[in-house]
Amino acid sequence: MHCPFCRHPDSKVVDSRTTDDGAAIRRRRQCSACGRRFSTLETTSISVIKRSGVTEPFERSKIVAGVRKACQGRPVTEDDLAKLAQEVEESVRSAGIAEIEAHEVGLAILQPLRRLDVVAYLRFASVYQAFDDLDDFESAIEILRQEQDQTVGQQALVESESHAPRRSRRVSAKPQAKVQSRTQRKKRPTDTESSPEQERLL
Ligand SMILES: [Zn+2]
């Protein structure tokens, strides 16, 4: 690899470490001509298998291009799209596989897109999941409504838990563990917030 500063073709590795999630190796290199340092990132290349059987490399730009159409006229920025594509790549990579069906990439797009913009989500889902008629839209909207209600309900619950009759009852059996378990539990409602619904829609 060329030095990005002077184009010299040779450099030596001065440090090498695996990223936190174990999905990549970051190498710190030093150019042997100009002495400047730069980093390289080594990750597995993921192949996307299209319905025709043709494979092509996974690229964030393709995700962005696909979702951008669904976002036309919606308050969605290029940064939002880039973030969404990043999220999709992370979820695809977290599966730890070298090949993925195009269909599954589509599934991985639905969740983050729904969080970003429900209208764009419905557009994308209607094409991707081949909605046939109004009933398909209605049931998709119904699911969205139910989830919205649930989220509002959960938020109310979180707020009321700060005065916590439920929680203190739960920990009262072990008074000594009280302080610790309180702090541990604090994050749980948001952690679990979206997971059951996520599965339902997939
Ligand atoms: Zn150099």
PDB file of C-alpha atoms and ligand atoms in Angstrom:
ATOM      1  CA  MET A   1       0.000   0.000   0.000  1.00  0.00           C
ATOM      2  CA  HIS A   2       1.250   3.470  -0.936  1.00  0.00           C
ATOM      3  CA  CYS A   3       1.990   6.042   1.729  1.00  0.00           C
ATOM      4  CA  PRO A   4      -0.997   8.446   1.584  1.00  0.00           C
ATOM      5  CA  PHE A   5       1.329  11.420   2.060  1.00  0.00           C
ATOM      6  CA  CYS A   6       4.203  10.807  -0.378  1.00  0.00           C
ATOM      7  CA  ARG A   7       3.044   7.744  -2.360  1.00  0.00           C
ATOM      8  CA  HIS A   8       6.111   5.781  -1.352  1.00  0.00           C
ATOM      9  CA  PRO A   9       5.266   2.083  -1.879  1.00  0.00           C
ATOM     10  CA  ASP A  10       6.776   0.792   1.362  1.00  0.00           C
ATOM     11  CA  SER A  11       5.798   1.163   5.002  1.00  0.00           C
ATOM     12  CA  LYS A  12       6.273  -0.814   8.172  1.00  0.00           C
ATOM     13  CA  VAL A  13       3.713  -1.797  10.778  1.00  0.00           C
ATOM     14  CA  VAL A  14       4.407  -0.133  14.128  1.00  0.00           C
ATOM     15  CA  ASP A  15       1.293  -1.282  15.941  1.00  0.00           C
ATOM     16  CA  SER A  16      -1.475  -3.762  15.259  1.00  0.00           C
ATOM     17  CA  ARG A  17      -4.611  -4.349  17.242  1.00  0.00           C
ATOM     18  CA  THR A  18      -7.997  -5.954  16.889  1.00  0.00           C
ATOM     19  CA  THR A  19     -10.966  -3.608  17.193  1.00  0.00           C
ATOM     20  CA  ASP A  20     -13.193  -3.974  20.261  1.00  0.00           C
ATOM     21  CA  ASP A  21     -15.777  -6.093  18.501  1.00  0.00           C
ATOM     22  CA  GLY A  22     -13.135  -8.343  16.955  1.00  0.00           C
ATOM     23  CA  ALA A  23     -14.406  -7.659  13.444  1.00  0.00           C
ATOM     24  CA  ALA A  24     -11.350  -5.786  12.167  1.00  0.00           C
ATOM     25  CA  ILE A  25      -7.646  -5.237  12.649  1.00  0.00           C
ATOM     26  CA  ARG A  26      -6.286  -1.736  12.801  1.00  0.00           C
ATOM     27  CA  ARG A  27      -2.631  -1.301  11.863  1.00  0.00           C
ATOM     28  CA  ARG A  28      -0.550   1.747  12.557  1.00  0.00           C
ATOM     29  CA  ARG A  29       2.051   2.111   9.815  1.00  0.00           C
ATOM     30  CA  GLN A  30       5.039   4.312   9.280  1.00  0.00           C
ATOM     31  CA  CYS A  31       6.266   5.322   5.848  1.00  0.00           C
ATOM     32  CA  SER A  32       9.878   4.339   5.346  1.00  0.00           C
ATOM     33  CA  ALA A  33      10.524   7.351   3.078  1.00  0.00           C
ATOM     34  CA  CYS A  34       8.812  10.356   4.739  1.00  0.00           C
ATOM     35  CA  GLY A  35       8.407   8.840   8.193  1.00  0.00           C
ATOM     36  CA  ARG A  36       4.766   9.913   8.595  1.00  0.00           C
ATOM     37  CA  ARG A  37       2.288   7.562  10.178  1.00  0.00           C
ATOM     38  CA  PHE A  38      -1.087   6.382   8.989  1.00  0.00           C
ATOM     39  CA  SER A  39      -3.597   3.660   9.866  1.00  0.00           C
ATOM     40  CA  THR A  40      -5.096   0.863   7.853  1.00  0.00           C
ATOM     41  CA  LEU A  41      -8.152  -1.138   8.721  1.00  0.00           C
ATOM     42  CA  GLU A  42      -8.494  -4.727   7.675  1.00  0.00           C
ATOM     43  CA  THR A  43     -11.972  -6.282   7.659  1.00  0.00           C
ATOM     44  CA  THR A  44     -13.566  -9.213   5.928  1.00  0.00           C
ATOM     45  CA  SER A  45     -15.222  -8.370   2.658  1.00  0.00           C
ATOM     46  CA  ILE A  46     -18.902  -9.335   2.697  1.00  0.00           C
ATOM     47  CA  SER A  47     -20.501 -10.675  -0.452  1.00  0.00           C
ATOM     48  CA  VAL A  48     -24.136 -10.026  -1.202  1.00  0.00           C
ATOM     49  CA  ILE A  49     -25.886 -12.803  -3.099  1.00  0.00           C
ATOM     50  CA  LYS A  50     -28.525 -11.429  -5.404  1.00  0.00           C
ATOM     51  CA  ARG A  51     -31.625 -13.338  -6.357  1.00  0.00           C
ATOM     52  CA  SER A  52     -30.067 -14.168  -9.717  1.00  0.00           C
ATOM     53  CA  GLY A  53     -27.203 -15.875  -7.903  1.00  0.00           C
ATOM     54  CA  VAL A  54     -24.725 -13.151  -8.850  1.00  0.00           C
ATOM     55  CA  THR A  55     -22.601 -11.972  -5.925  1.00  0.00           C
ATOM     56  CA  GLU A  56     -21.297  -8.478  -5.424  1.00  0.00           C
ATOM     57  CA  PRO A  57     -19.395  -6.832  -2.587  1.00  0.00           C
ATOM     58  CA  PHE A  58     -21.420  -5.215   0.181  1.00  0.00           C
ATOM     59  CA  GLU A  59     -21.142  -1.439  -0.096  1.00  0.00           C
ATOM     60  CA  ARG A  60     -22.686   1.231   2.044  1.00  0.00           C
ATOM     61  CA  SER A  61     -23.184   3.438  -0.989  1.00  0.00           C
ATOM     62  CA  LYS A  62     -25.645   0.906  -2.403  1.00  0.00           C
ATOM     63  CA  ILE A  63     -27.647   0.994   0.805  1.00  0.00           C
ATOM     64  CA  VAL A  64     -27.738   4.778   0.676  1.00  0.00           C
ATOM     65  CA  ALA A  65     -28.803   4.767  -2.982  1.00  0.00           C
ATOM     66  CA  GLY A  66     -31.576   2.276  -2.296  1.00  0.00           C
ATOM     67  CA  VAL A  67     -32.945   4.116   0.714  1.00  0.00           C
ATOM     68  CA  ARG A  68     -32.587   7.613  -0.743  1.00  0.00           C
ATOM     69  CA  LYS A  69     -35.407   6.953  -3.208  1.00  0.00           C
ATOM     70  CA  ALA A  70     -37.763   6.080  -0.382  1.00  0.00           C
ATOM     71  CA  CYS A  71     -36.741   9.272   1.448  1.00  0.00           C
ATOM     72  CA  GLN A  72     -37.564  11.715  -1.348  1.00  0.00           C
ATOM     73  CA  GLY A  73     -39.329  14.784   0.006  1.00  0.00           C
ATOM     74  CA  ARG A  74     -38.842  13.628   3.576  1.00  0.00           C
ATOM     75  CA  PRO A  75     -36.814  15.460   6.249  1.00  0.00           C
ATOM     76  CA  VAL A  76     -33.908  13.032   5.975  1.00  0.00           C
ATOM     77  CA  THR A  77     -30.360  14.338   5.525  1.00  0.00           C
ATOM     78  CA  GLU A  78     -27.387  12.766   3.781  1.00  0.00           C
ATOM     79  CA  ASP A  79     -25.857  12.313   7.236  1.00  0.00           C
ATOM     80  CA  ASP A  80     -28.940  10.384   8.322  1.00  0.00           C
ATOM     81  CA  LEU A  81     -28.540   8.124   5.298  1.00  0.00           C
ATOM     82  CA  ALA A  82     -24.851   7.608   5.991  1.00  0.00           C
ATOM     83  CA  LYS A  83     -25.609   6.734   9.592  1.00  0.00           C
ATOM     84  CA  LEU A  84     -28.308   4.320   8.524  1.00  0.00           C
ATOM     85  CA  ALA A  85     -25.945   2.606   6.078  1.00  0.00           C
ATOM     86  CA  GLN A  86     -23.357   2.347   8.834  1.00  0.00           C
ATOM     87  CA  GLU A  87     -25.915   0.773  11.136  1.00  0.00           C
ATOM     88  CA  VAL A  88     -26.911  -1.714   8.449  1.00  0.00           C
ATOM     89  CA  GLU A  89     -23.295  -2.650   7.849  1.00  0.00           C
ATOM     90  CA  GLU A  90     -22.720  -3.129  11.568  1.00  0.00           C
ATOM     91  CA  SER A  91     -25.727  -5.384  11.899  1.00  0.00           C
ATOM     92  CA  VAL A  92     -24.698  -7.371   8.826  1.00  0.00           C
ATOM     93  CA  ARG A  93     -21.148  -7.701  10.143  1.00  0.00           C
ATOM     94  CA  SER A  94     -22.303  -8.660  13.607  1.00  0.00           C
ATOM     95  CA  ALA A  95     -23.784 -11.803  12.083  1.00  0.00           C
ATOM     96  CA  GLY A  96     -20.178 -12.818  11.422  1.00  0.00           C
ATOM     97  CA  ILE A  97     -20.774 -14.320   8.009  1.00  0.00           C
ATOM     98  CA  ALA A  98     -18.925 -13.773   4.749  1.00  0.00           C
ATOM     99  CA  GLU A  99     -21.964 -13.984   2.488  1.00  0.00           C
ATOM    100  CA  ILE A 100     -25.441 -12.612   2.886  1.00  0.00           C
ATOM    101  CA  GLU A 101     -28.538 -12.771   0.716  1.00  0.00           C
ATOM    102  CA  ALA A 102     -29.723  -9.470  -0.716  1.00  0.00           C
ATOM    103  CA  HIS A 103     -33.058 -10.204   0.906  1.00  0.00           C
ATOM    104  CA  GLU A 104     -31.454 -10.175   4.357  1.00  0.00           C
ATOM    105  CA  VAL A 105     -29.756  -6.883   3.656  1.00  0.00           C
ATOM    106  CA  GLY A 106     -33.220  -5.495   2.949  1.00  0.00           C
ATOM    107  CA  LEU A 107     -34.437  -6.800   6.288  1.00  0.00           C
ATOM    108  CA  ALA A 108     -31.514  -5.146   8.032  1.00  0.00           C
ATOM    109  CA  ILE A 109     -32.526  -1.821   6.462  1.00  0.00           C
ATOM    110  CA  LEU A 110     -36.147  -1.889   7.655  1.00  0.00           C
ATOM    111  CA  GLN A 111     -35.518  -1.363  11.372  1.00  0.00           C
ATOM    112  CA  PRO A 112     -33.188   1.629  11.276  1.00  0.00           C
ATOM    113  CA  LEU A 113     -35.276   3.188   8.509  1.00  0.00           C
ATOM    114  CA  ARG A 114     -38.399   2.913  10.600  1.00  0.00           C
ATOM    115  CA  ARG A 115     -36.687   4.763  13.410  1.00  0.00           C
ATOM    116  CA  LEU A 116     -35.526   7.421  10.968  1.00  0.00           C
ATOM    117  CA  ASP A 117     -38.774   8.171   9.139  1.00  0.00           C
ATOM    118  CA  VAL A 118     -41.979   6.137   9.177  1.00  0.00           C
ATOM    119  CA  VAL A 119     -43.176   7.401   5.808  1.00  0.00           C
ATOM    120  CA  ALA A 120     -39.918   6.461   4.106  1.00  0.00           C
ATOM    121  CA  TYR A 121     -40.109   3.168   5.944  1.00  0.00           C
ATOM    122  CA  LEU A 122     -43.587   2.448   4.586  1.00  0.00           C
ATOM    123  CA  ARG A 123     -42.461   3.309   1.073  1.00  0.00           C
ATOM    124  CA  PHE A 124     -39.434   1.089   1.311  1.00  0.00           C
ATOM    125  CA  ALA A 125     -41.348  -1.751   2.940  1.00  0.00           C
ATOM    126  CA  SER A 126     -44.125  -1.535   0.383  1.00  0.00           C
ATOM    127  CA  VAL A 127     -41.671  -2.112  -2.438  1.00  0.00           C
ATOM    128  CA  TYR A 128     -39.380  -4.449  -0.593  1.00  0.00           C
ATOM    129  CA  GLN A 129     -42.102  -6.601   0.932  1.00  0.00           C
ATOM    130  CA  ALA A 130     -44.231  -6.302  -2.201  1.00  0.00           C
ATOM    131  CA  PHE A 131     -47.367  -4.831  -0.659  1.00  0.00           C
ATOM    132  CA  ASP A 132     -50.254  -5.787  -2.921  1.00  0.00           C
ATOM    133  CA  ASP A 133     -53.096  -3.633  -1.739  1.00  0.00           C
ATOM    134  CA  LEU A 134     -54.370  -1.244   0.911  1.00  0.00           C
ATOM    135  CA  ASP A 135     -54.723  -4.039   3.445  1.00  0.00           C
ATOM    136  CA  ASP A 136     -50.966  -4.516   3.460  1.00  0.00           C
ATOM    137  CA  PHE A 137     -50.463  -0.823   4.164  1.00  0.00           C
ATOM    138  CA  GLU A 138     -53.154  -0.844   6.798  1.00  0.00           C
ATOM    139  CA  SER A 139     -51.649  -3.727   8.712  1.00  0.00           C
ATOM    140  CA  ALA A 140     -48.169  -2.189   8.505  1.00  0.00           C
ATOM    141  CA  ILE A 141     -49.534   1.116   9.813  1.00  0.00           C
ATOM    142  CA  GLU A 142     -51.468  -0.704  12.516  1.00  0.00           C
ATOM    143  CA  ILE A 143     -48.242  -2.324  13.739  1.00  0.00           C
ATOM    144  CA  LEU A 144     -46.511   1.057  13.742  1.00  0.00           C
ATOM    145  CA  ARG A 145     -49.386   2.569  15.749  1.00  0.00           C
ATOM    146  CA  GLN A 146     -49.328  -0.201  18.309  1.00  0.00           C
ATOM    147  CA  GLU A 147     -45.618   0.179  18.763  1.00  0.00           C
ATOM    148  CA  GLN A 148     -45.902   3.915  19.141  1.00  0.00           C
ATOM    149  CA  ASP A 149     -48.474   3.407  21.878  1.00  0.00           C
ATOM    150  CA  GLN A 150     -46.224   0.874  23.553  1.00  0.00           C
ATOM    151  CA  THR A 151     -43.261   3.228  23.461  1.00  0.00           C
ATOM    152  CA  VAL A 152     -45.318   6.008  25.012  1.00  0.00           C
ATOM    153  CA  GLY A 153     -46.550   3.558  27.640  1.00  0.00           C
ATOM    154  CA  GLN A 154     -43.032   2.456  28.416  1.00  0.00           C
ATOM    155  CA  GLN A 155     -41.834   6.011  28.758  1.00  0.00           C
ATOM    156  CA  ALA A 156     -44.604   6.714  31.233  1.00  0.00           C
ATOM    157  CA  LEU A 157     -43.583   3.594  33.116  1.00  0.00           C
ATOM    158  CA  VAL A 158     -39.951   4.670  33.230  1.00  0.00           C
ATOM    159  CA  GLU A 159     -40.970   8.039  34.595  1.00  0.00           C
ATOM    160  CA  SER A 160     -43.216   6.579  37.243  1.00  0.00           C
ATOM    161  CA  GLU A 161     -40.488   4.130  38.218  1.00  0.00           C
ATOM    162  CA  SER A 162     -38.304   6.972  39.384  1.00  0.00           C
ATOM    163  CA  HIS A 163     -40.707   7.156  42.311  1.00  0.00           C
ATOM    164  CA  ALA A 164     -40.554   3.435  42.163  1.00  0.00           C
ATOM    165  CA  PRO A 165     -43.053   1.493  44.162  1.00  0.00           C
ATOM    166  CA  ARG A 166     -42.555  -1.497  41.855  1.00  0.00           C
ATOM    167  CA  ARG A 167     -38.819  -1.457  41.851  1.00  0.00           C
ATOM    168  CA  SER A 168     -38.330  -1.076  45.586  1.00  0.00           C
ATOM    169  CA  ARG A 169     -40.716  -3.946  46.141  1.00  0.00           C
ATOM    170  CA  ARG A 170     -38.665  -6.078  43.813  1.00  0.00           C
ATOM    171  CA  VAL A 171     -35.365  -5.478  45.577  1.00  0.00           C
ATOM    172  CA  SER A 172     -36.732  -5.413  49.125  1.00  0.00           C
ATOM    173  CA  ALA A 173     -35.963  -9.089  49.622  1.00  0.00           C
ATOM    174  CA  LYS A 174     -32.253  -8.323  49.463  1.00  0.00           C
ATOM    175  CA  PRO A 175     -31.794  -4.978  51.107  1.00  0.00           C
ATOM    176  CA  GLN A 176     -28.017  -5.135  50.881  1.00  0.00           C
ATOM    177  CA  ALA A 177     -28.017  -5.466  47.119  1.00  0.00           C
ATOM    178  CA  LYS A 178     -30.341  -2.520  46.792  1.00  0.00           C
ATOM    179  CA  VAL A 179     -27.945   0.201  45.718  1.00  0.00           C
ATOM    180  CA  GLN A 180     -26.141  -1.901  43.195  1.00  0.00           C
ATOM    181  CA  SER A 181     -29.178  -3.423  41.567  1.00  0.00           C
ATOM    182  CA  ARG A 182     -30.821  -0.033  41.282  1.00  0.00           C
ATOM    183  CA  THR A 183     -28.031   1.353  39.193  1.00  0.00           C
ATOM    184  CA  GLN A 184     -27.884  -1.802  37.123  1.00  0.00           C
ATOM    185  CA  ARG A 185     -31.554  -1.717  36.439  1.00  0.00           C
ATOM    186  CA  LYS A 186     -31.666   1.869  35.450  1.00  0.00           C
ATOM    187  CA  LYS A 187     -30.794   1.156  31.853  1.00  0.00           C
ATOM    188  CA  ARG A 188     -32.959  -1.860  31.277  1.00  0.00           C
ATOM    189  CA  PRO A 189     -36.229  -0.346  30.118  1.00  0.00           C
ATOM    190  CA  THR A 190     -34.522   1.334  27.157  1.00  0.00           C
ATOM    191  CA  ASP A 191     -32.416  -1.725  26.382  1.00  0.00           C
ATOM    192  CA  THR A 192     -35.424  -3.940  25.921  1.00  0.00           C
ATOM    193  CA  GLU A 193     -37.639  -1.274  24.434  1.00  0.00           C
ATOM    194  CA  SER A 194     -37.391  -2.204  20.800  1.00  0.00           C
ATOM    195  CA  SER A 195     -36.352  -5.827  20.684  1.00  0.00           C
ATOM    196  CA  PRO A 196     -39.699  -7.651  20.770  1.00  0.00           C
ATOM    197  CA  GLU A 197     -41.197  -5.368  18.122  1.00  0.00           C
ATOM    198  CA  GLN A 198     -38.115  -5.706  15.974  1.00  0.00           C
ATOM    199  CA  GLU A 199     -38.605  -9.402  15.708  1.00  0.00           C
ATOM    200  CA  ARG A 200     -42.268  -9.117  15.030  1.00  0.00           C
ATOM    201  CA  LEU A 201     -41.784  -6.990  11.960  1.00  0.00           C
ATOM    202  CA  LEU A 202     -39.101  -9.180  10.484  1.00  0.00           C
TER     203      LEU A 202
HETATM  204 ZN    ZN B   1       5.535   8.755   2.953  1.00  0.00          ZN
END
